Coordinates of C-alpha atoms and ligand atoms in Angstrom, one line a residue:
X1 CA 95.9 -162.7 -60.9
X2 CA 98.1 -165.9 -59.4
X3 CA 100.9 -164.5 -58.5
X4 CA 102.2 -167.3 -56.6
X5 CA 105.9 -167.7 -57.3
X6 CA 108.1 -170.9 -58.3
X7 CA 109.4 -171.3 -55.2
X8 CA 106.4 -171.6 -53.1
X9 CA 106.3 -174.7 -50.7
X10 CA 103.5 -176.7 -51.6
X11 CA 103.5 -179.5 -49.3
X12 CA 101.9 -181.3 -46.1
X13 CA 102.6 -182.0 -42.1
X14 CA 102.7 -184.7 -39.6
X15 CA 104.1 -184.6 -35.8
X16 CA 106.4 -187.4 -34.9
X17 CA 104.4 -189.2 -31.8
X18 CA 101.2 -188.7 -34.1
X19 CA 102.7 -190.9 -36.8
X20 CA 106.1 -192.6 -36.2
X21 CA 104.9 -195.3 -33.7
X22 CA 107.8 -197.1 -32.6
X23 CA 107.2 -195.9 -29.0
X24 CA 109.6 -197.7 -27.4
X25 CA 111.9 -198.6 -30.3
X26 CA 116.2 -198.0 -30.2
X27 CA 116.4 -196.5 -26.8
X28 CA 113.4 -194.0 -27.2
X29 CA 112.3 -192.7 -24.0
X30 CA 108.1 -192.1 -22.6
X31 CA 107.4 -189.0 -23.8
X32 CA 103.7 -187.7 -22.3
X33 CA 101.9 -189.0 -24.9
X34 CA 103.1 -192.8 -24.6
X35 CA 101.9 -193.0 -21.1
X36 CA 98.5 -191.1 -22.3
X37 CA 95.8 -193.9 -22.9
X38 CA 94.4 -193.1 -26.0
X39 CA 91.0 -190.7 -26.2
X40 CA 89.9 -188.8 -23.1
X41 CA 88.7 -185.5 -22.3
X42 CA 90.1 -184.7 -18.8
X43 CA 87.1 -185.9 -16.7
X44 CA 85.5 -188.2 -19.5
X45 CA 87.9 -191.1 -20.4
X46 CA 87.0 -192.0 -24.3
X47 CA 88.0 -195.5 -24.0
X48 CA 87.2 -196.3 -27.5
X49 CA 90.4 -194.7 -29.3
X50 CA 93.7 -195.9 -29.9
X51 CA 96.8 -194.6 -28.1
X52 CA 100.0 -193.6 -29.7
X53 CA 101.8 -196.5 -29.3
X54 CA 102.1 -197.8 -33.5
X55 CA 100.3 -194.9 -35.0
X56 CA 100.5 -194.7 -38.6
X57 CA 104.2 -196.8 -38.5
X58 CA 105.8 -194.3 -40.0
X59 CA 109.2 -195.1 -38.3
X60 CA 108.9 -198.3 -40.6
X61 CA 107.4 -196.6 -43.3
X62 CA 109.2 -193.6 -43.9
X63 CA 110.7 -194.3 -46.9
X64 CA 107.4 -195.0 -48.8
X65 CA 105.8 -192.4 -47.1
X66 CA 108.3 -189.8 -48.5
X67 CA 108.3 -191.5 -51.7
X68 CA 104.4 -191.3 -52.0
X69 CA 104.9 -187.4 -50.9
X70 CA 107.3 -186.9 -53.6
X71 CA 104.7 -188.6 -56.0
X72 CA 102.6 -186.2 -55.1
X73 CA 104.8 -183.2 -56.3
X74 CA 106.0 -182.0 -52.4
X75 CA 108.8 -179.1 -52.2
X76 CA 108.6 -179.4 -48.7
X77 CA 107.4 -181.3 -45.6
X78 CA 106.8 -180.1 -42.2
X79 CA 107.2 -182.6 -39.3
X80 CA 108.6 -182.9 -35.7
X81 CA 111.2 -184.4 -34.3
X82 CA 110.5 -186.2 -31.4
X83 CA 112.7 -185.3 -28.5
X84 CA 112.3 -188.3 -26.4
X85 CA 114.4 -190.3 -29.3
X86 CA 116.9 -188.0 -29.0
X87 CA 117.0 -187.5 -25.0
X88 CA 114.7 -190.4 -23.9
X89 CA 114.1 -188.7 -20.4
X90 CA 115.1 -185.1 -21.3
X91 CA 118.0 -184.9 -18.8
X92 CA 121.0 -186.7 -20.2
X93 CA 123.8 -185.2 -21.5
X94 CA 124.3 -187.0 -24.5
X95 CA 121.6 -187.8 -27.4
X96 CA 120.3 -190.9 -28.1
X97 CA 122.5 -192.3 -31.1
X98 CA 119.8 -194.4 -32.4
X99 CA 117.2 -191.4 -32.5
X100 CA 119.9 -188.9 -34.0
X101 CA 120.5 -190.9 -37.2
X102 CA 117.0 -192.0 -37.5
X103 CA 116.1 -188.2 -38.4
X104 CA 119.2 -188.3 -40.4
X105 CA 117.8 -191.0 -42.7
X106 CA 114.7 -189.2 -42.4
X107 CA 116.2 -186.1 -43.5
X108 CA 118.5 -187.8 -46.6
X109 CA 115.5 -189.2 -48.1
X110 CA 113.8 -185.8 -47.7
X111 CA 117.0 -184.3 -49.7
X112 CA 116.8 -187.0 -52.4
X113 CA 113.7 -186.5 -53.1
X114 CA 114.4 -182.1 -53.1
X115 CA 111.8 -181.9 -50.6
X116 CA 112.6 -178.9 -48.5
X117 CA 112.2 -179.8 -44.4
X118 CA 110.5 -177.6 -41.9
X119 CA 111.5 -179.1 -39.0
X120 CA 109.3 -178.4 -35.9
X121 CA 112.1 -179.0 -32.4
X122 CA 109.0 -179.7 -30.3
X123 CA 105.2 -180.8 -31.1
X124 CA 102.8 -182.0 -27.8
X125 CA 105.7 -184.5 -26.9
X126 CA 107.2 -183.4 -23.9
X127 CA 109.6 -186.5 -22.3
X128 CA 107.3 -187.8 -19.3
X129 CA 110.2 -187.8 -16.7
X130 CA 110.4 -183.6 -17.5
X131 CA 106.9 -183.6 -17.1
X132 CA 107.0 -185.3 -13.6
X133 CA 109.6 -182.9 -12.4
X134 CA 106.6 -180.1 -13.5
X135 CA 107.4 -179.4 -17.0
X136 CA 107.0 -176.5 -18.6
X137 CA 106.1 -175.0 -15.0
X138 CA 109.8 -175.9 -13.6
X139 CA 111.8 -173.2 -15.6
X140 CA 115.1 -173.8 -14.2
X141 CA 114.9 -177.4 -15.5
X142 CA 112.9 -177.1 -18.7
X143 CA 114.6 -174.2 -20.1
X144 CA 117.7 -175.4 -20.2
X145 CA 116.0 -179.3 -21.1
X146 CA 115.4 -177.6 -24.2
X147 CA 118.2 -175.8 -25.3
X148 CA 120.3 -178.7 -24.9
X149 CA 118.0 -180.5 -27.3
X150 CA 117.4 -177.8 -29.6
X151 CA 121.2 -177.5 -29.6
X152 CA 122.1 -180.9 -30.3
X153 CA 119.5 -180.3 -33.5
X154 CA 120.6 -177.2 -34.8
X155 CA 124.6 -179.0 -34.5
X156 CA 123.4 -182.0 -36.1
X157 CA 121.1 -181.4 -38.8
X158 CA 122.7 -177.8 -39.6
X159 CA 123.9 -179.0 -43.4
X160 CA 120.4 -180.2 -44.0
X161 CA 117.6 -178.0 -42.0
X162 CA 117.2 -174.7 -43.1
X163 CA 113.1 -174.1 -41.3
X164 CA 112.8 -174.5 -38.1
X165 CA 110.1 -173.8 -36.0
X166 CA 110.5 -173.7 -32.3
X167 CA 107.2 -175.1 -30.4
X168 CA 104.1 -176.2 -32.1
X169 CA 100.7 -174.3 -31.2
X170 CA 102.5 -172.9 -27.8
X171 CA 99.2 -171.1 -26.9
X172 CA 97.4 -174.8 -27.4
X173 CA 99.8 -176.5 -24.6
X174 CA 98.9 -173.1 -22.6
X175 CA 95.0 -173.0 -23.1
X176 CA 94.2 -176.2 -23.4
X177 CA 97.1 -178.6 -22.2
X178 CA 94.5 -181.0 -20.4
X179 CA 93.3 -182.0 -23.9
X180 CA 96.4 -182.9 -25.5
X181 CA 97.8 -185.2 -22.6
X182 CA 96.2 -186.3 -19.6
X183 CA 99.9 -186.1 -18.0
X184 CA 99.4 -182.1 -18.1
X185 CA 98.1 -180.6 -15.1
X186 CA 97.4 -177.5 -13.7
X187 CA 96.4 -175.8 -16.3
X188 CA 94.5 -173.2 -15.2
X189 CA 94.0 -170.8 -17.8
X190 CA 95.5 -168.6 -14.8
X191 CA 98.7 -168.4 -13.1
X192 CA 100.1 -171.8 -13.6
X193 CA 99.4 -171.5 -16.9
X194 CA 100.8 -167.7 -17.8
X195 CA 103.6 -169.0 -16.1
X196 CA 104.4 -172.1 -18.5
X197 CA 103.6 -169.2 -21.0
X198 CA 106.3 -167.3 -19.9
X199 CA 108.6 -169.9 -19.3
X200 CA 108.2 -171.8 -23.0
X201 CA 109.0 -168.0 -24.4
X202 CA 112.2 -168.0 -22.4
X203 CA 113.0 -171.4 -23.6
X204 CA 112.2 -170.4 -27.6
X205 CA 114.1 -166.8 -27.3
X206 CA 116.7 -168.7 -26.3
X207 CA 117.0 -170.8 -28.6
X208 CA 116.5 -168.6 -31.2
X209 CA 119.7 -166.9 -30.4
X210 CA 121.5 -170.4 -30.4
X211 CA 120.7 -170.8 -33.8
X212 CA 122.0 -168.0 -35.0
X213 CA 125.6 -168.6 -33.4
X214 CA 125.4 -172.3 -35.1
X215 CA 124.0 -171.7 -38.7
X216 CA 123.8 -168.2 -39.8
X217 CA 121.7 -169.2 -43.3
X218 CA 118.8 -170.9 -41.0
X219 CA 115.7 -169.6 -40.5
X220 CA 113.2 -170.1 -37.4
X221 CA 109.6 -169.1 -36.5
X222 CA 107.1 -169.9 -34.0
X223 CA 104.1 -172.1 -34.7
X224 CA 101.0 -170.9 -33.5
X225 CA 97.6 -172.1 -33.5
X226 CA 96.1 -168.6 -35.5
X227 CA 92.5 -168.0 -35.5
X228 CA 91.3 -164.7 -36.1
X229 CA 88.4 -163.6 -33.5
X230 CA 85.5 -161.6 -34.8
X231 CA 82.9 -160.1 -33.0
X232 CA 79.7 -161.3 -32.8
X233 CA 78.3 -158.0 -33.4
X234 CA 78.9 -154.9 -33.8
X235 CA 78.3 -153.6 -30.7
X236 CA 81.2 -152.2 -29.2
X237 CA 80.9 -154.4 -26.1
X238 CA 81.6 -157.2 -28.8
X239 CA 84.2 -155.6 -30.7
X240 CA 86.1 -155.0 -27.3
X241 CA 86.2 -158.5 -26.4
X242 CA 86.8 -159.7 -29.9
X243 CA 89.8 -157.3 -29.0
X244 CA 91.3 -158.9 -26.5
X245 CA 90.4 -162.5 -27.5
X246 CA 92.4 -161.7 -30.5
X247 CA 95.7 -160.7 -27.9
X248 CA 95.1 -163.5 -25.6
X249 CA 94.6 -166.0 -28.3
X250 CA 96.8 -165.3 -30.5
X251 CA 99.4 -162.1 -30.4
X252 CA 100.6 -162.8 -27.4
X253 CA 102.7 -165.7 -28.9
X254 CA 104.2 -163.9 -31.2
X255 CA 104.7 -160.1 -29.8
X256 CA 107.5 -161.5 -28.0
X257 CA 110.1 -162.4 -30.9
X258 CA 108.6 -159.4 -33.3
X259 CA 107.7 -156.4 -30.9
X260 CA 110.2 -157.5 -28.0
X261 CA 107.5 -157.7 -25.5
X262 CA 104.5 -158.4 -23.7
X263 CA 101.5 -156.1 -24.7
X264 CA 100.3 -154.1 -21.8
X265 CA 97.0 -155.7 -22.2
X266 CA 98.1 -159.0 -20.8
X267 CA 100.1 -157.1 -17.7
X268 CA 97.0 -155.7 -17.2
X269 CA 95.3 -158.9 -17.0
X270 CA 97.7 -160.3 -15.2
X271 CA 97.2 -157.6 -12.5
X272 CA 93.5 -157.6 -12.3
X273 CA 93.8 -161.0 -11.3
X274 CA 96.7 -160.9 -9.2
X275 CA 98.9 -163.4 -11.2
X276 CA 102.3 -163.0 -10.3
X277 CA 104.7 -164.4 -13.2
X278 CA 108.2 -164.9 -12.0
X279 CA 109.6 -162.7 -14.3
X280 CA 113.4 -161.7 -14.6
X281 CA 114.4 -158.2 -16.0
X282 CA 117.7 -160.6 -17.9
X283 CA 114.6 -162.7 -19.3
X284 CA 112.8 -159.5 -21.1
X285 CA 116.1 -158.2 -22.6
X286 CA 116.1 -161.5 -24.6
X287 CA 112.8 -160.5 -26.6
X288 CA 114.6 -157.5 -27.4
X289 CA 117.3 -159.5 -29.3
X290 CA 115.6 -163.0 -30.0
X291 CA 113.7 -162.3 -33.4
X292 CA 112.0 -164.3 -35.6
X293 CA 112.5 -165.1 -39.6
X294 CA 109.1 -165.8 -40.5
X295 CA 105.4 -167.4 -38.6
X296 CA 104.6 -170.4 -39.1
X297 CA 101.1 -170.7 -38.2
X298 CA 98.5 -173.5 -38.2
X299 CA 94.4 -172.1 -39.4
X300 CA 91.5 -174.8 -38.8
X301 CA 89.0 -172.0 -38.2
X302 CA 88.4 -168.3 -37.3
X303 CA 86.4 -167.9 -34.0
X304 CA 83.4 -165.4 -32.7
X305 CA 83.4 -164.1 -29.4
X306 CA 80.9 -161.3 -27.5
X307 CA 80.7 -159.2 -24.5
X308 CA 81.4 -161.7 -21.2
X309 CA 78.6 -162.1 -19.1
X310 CA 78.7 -162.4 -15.3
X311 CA 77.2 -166.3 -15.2
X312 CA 79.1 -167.6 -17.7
X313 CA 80.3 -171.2 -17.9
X314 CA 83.7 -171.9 -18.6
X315 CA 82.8 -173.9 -22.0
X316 CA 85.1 -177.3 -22.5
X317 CA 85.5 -176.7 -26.3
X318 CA 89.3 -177.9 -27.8
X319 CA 92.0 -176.5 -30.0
X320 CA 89.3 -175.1 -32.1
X321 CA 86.1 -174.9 -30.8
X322 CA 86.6 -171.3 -28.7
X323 CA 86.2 -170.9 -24.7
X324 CA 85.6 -168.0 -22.4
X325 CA 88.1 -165.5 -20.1
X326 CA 86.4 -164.1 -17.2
X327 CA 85.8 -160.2 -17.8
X328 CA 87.2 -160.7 -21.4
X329 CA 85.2 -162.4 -23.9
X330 CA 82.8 -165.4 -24.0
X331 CA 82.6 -168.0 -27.1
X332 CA 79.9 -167.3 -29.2
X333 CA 78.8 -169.3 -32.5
X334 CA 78.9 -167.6 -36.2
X335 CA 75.7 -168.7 -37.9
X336 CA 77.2 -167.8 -41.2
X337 CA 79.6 -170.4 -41.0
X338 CA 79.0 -174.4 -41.5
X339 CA 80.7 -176.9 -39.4
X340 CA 82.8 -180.4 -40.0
X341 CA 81.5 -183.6 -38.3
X342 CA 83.7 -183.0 -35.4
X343 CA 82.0 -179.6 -35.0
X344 CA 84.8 -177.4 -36.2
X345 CA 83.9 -174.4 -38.2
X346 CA 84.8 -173.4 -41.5
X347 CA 85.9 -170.3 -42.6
X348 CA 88.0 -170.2 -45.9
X349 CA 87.5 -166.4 -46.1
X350 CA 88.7 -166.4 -42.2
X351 CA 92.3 -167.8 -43.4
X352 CA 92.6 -164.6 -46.0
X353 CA 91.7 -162.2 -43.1
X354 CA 93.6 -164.1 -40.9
X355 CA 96.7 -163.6 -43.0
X356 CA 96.4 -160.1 -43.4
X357 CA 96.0 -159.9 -39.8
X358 CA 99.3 -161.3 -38.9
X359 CA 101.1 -159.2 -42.1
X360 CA 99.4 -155.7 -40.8
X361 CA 100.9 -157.1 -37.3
X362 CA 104.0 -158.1 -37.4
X363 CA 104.9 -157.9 -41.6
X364 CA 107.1 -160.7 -41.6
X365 CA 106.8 -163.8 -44.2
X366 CA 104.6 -166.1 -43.8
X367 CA 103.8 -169.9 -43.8
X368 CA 100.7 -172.3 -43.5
X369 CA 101.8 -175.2 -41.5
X370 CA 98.5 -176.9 -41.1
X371 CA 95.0 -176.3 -42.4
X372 CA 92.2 -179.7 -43.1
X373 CA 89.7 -181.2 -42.3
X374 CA 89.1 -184.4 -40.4
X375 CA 87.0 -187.0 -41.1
X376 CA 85.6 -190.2 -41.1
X377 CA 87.2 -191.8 -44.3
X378 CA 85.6 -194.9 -46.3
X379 CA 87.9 -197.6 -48.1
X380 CA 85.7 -199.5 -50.5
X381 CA 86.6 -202.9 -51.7
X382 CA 88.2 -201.1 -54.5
X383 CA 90.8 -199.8 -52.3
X384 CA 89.4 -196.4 -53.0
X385 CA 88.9 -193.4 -50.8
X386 CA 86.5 -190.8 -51.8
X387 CA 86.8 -187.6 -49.9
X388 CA 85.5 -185.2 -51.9
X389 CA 84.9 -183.3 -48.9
X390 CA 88.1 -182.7 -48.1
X391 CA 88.9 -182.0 -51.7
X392 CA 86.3 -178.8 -51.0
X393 CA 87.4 -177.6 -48.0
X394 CA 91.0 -177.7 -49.3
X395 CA 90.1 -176.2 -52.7
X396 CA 88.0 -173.1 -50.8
X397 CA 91.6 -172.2 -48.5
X398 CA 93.6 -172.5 -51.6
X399 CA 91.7 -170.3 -53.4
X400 CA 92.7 -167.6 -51.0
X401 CA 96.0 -168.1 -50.9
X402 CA 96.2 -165.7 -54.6
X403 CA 94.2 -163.7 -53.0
X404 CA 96.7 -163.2 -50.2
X405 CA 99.8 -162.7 -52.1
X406 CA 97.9 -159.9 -54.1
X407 CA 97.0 -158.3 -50.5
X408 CA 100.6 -158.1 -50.1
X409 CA 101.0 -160.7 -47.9
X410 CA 104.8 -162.6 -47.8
X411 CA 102.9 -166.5 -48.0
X412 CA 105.8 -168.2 -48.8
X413 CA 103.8 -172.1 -48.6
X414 CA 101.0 -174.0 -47.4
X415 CA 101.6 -177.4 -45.9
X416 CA 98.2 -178.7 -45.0
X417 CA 97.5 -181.3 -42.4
X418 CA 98.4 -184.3 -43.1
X419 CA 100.4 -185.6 -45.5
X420 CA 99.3 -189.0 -44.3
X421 CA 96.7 -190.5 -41.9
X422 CA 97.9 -189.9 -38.6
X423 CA 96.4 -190.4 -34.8
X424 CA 94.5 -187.3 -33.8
X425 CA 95.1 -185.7 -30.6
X426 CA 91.9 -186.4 -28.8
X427 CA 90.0 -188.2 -31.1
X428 CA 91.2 -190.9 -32.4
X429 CA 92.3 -192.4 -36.3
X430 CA 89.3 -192.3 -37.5
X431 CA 89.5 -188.7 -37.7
X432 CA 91.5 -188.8 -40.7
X433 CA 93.3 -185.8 -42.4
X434 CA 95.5 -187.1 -44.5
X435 CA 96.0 -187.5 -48.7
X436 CA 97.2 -191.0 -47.9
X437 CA 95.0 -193.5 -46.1
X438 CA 96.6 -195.9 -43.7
X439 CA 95.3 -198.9 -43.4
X440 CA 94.3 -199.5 -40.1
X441 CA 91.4 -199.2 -37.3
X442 CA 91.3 -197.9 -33.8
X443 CA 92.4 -201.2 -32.2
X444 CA 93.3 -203.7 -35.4
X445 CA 96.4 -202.3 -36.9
X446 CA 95.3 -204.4 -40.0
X447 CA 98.4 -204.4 -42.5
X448 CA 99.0 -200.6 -42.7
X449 CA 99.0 -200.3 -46.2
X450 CA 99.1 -197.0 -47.5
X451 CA 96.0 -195.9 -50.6
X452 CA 96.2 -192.8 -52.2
X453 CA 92.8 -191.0 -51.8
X454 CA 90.7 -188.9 -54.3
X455 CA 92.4 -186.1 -52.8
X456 CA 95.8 -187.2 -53.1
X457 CA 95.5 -186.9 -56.8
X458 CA 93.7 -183.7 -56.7
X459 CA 96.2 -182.6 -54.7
X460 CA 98.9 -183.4 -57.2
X461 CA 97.1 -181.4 -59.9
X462 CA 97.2 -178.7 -57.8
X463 CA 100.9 -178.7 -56.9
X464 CA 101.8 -179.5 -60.8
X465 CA 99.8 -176.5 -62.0
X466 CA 101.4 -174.2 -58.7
X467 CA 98.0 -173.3 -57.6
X468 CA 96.0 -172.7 -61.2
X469 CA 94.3 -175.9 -61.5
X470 CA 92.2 -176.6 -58.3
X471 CA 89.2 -177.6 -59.5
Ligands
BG6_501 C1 96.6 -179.0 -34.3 C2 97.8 -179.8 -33.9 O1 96.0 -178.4 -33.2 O2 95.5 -179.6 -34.9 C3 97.8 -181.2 -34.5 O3 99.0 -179.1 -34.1 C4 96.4 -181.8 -34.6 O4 98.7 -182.0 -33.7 C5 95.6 -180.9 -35.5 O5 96.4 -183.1 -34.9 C6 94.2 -181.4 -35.7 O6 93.6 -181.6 -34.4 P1 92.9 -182.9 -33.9 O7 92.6 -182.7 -32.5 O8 91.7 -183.2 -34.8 O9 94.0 -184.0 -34.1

């Protein structure tokens, strides 16, 4: 029945300005997060929860981070760079030294260890000076912002990246922007924001091609947030908007760099509501060329939707907690499903159908880039960490992935989130993820010592036995 290869990547992810700290360290530059305080819901400031500022220290800890991820049997690691080390405002013509050879070293030990990188050019942390000039909104700037970093990447690390991945969770920044940085505003879930859409698809196709002219044997994908929408019935009023929550959520990020275009759903949406993208004819012949290798996509959760009703609110969930589209679809809870403490539901089944979803879409291969649970984590005086709950909710997704290579499906990896304990985006370090536990609260950075938890050793087992021996 396991018919998952030798070569699958069994491994784990972080995002630089999540984990490396070192904000201001050998000439980085404010990047939105750094000049985001901490925990806040736009409109309710959570005042107690650490900023980004030290995070997990991974800039100083790097090498015993990587060595405790080879420990743990990794073939490959998924992280970001972060491009404020590299251009510290987003507008200078030449990198950042310092930053370039820090992902270098980065890199080597990677390579020394035979742990394959998937290196993601962008995650959440857009430099704050290309944010004040309007950011993902201000196409003539940020398109070429970005290719001159993604560039400078692709030159640089071409002898030692073969993954890429172009923007993390684009349809996140789009949807729910306001939750990952207070510095992001205006979006709308309208205009503004179909127009950052567009723009950020410009940007990727683009670069896409770029790679392609610098290193032929690379590979790059996008890195969606994919959860696939069911109805909440079967009415057909349910299935319709389970429909289009399923395009607006999800396809839409990826028809451009595997079908060549937008669906006419969303121009249909877009008229109904009298958006009006600035759209060039030049800009839509790049989809036609720009194609993808593989998806990377990140699954916390699936997501239920029904028929939208006229007085419906506009529900403040996050990145996976559902929300409502005028004349669309409107959030709806799945009573078959239980939820984490942080409210998020589970749905290990979800991640096989989800899968086969995106291979009956777009059959292209396939790779998990995160999937975990957070949670409030214990150390006893032992210096023991008993997460047995996350050993389950792992185990359950894991025991799909068979399951999913019998459907057919090309999974070529899953790299859960996190490798390590890392700084959440909205709530915090006591929402933990990680198979490592970083010593260190909300406000007293302690001594950052790392602890392998329950799960880091199941975890091993796992990897050692290529997927037999979850139990
Ligand atoms: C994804 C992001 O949305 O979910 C990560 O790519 C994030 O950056 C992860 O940390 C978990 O979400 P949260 O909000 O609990 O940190």
């Amino acid at each position: 029945m396991n018919k998952i290869t030798k070569n699958f990547l069994w491994g784990a992810s972080t995002s630089a300005y999540q984990v490396e700290g070192a904000w201001n360290k050998d000439g980085k530059g404010l990047s939105v997060q750094d000049v985001s305080a901490g925990g806040f819901i736009k409109g309710l400031n959570v005042e107690d929860i650490t900023d980004f500022k030290v995070a997990s220290d991974h800039y100083h800890h790097y090498k015993e981070d990587i060595a405790l991820m080879a420990e743990m049997g990794f073939k490959s690691y998924r992280f970001s760079i972060n491009w404020t080390r590299i251009y510290p405002k987003g507008i200078e013509q030449e990198p950042n030294q310092k930053g370039v050879e820090f992902y270098h070293n980065l890199l080597d030990e990677l390579i020394k260890h035979k742990i394959e990188p998937l290196v993601t050019i962008h995650h959440f942390d857009l430099p704050n000076y290309l944010e004040e000039q309007g950011g993902w909104k201000n196409k003539d700037l940020i398109v070429d912002a970005y290719l001159r970093y993604a560039k400078t990447l692709f030159n640089e690390y071409k002898n030692k990246v073969k993954y890429w991945q172009t923007i993390n969770e684009q349809n996140m920044v789009v949807m729910f922007g306001h939750l990952l940085s207070k510095q992001f505003t205006g979006v709308d879930n309208g205009q503004e924001s179909y127009q950052m859409f567009h723009n950020m698809n410009v940007a990727q196709a683009k670069a896409i091609l770029l790679l392609k002219t610098i290193n032929k044997k690379a590979k790059i994908g996008v890195a969606p947030n994919i959860s696939l929408v069911y109805p909440q019935t079967n009415k057909p009023e349910d299935v319709l908007a389970a429909h289009n929550a399923n395009l607006i959520r999800n396809w839409i990020y990826i028809d451009p760099f595997v079908k060549g275009g937008y669906d006419q759903i969303l121009l249909n949406f877009w008229k109904e509501n009298n958006y009006k993208i600035d759209i060039l004819e030049e800009e839509m012949k790049l989809f036609k060329k720009a194609k993808i290798n593989f998806i990377a996509f990140n699954y916390y959760s699936s997501m239920s939707v029904k028929a939208p009703t006229k007085d419906q609110d506009f529900k403040v969930g996050d990145q996976q907690m559902g929300f409502n589209l005028e004349n669309m679809f409107q959030s709806a809870k799945n009573d078959n499903l239980q939820v984490s403490e942080y409210g998020w539901e589970i749905d290990p089944i979800g991640f096989r159908l989800t899968a086969r979803a995106l291979h009956d879409r777009y059959n292209l291969p396939i790779i998990i880039t995160e999937n975990g649970l957070g949670a409030k984590d214990v150390l006893t005086s032992e210096g023991k960490i008993h997460d047995k709950y996350r050993i389950d909710y792992l185990r359950k997704h894991i025991e799909q992935i068979p399951k999913i290579i019998n459907d057919g499906v090309k999974l070529f990896g899953y790299n859960p989130w996190s490798a390590i304990d890392l700084v959440s985006t909205h709530q915090g370090i006591s929402k933990r993820y990680g198979f490592v536990y970083v010593n260190r609260d909300e406000f007293d950075l302690k001594d950052m010592k790392r602890y392998r938890k329950d799960s880091f050793y199941w975890y091993q087992k796992v990897i050692a036995s290529n997927g037999n021996n979850i139990d």
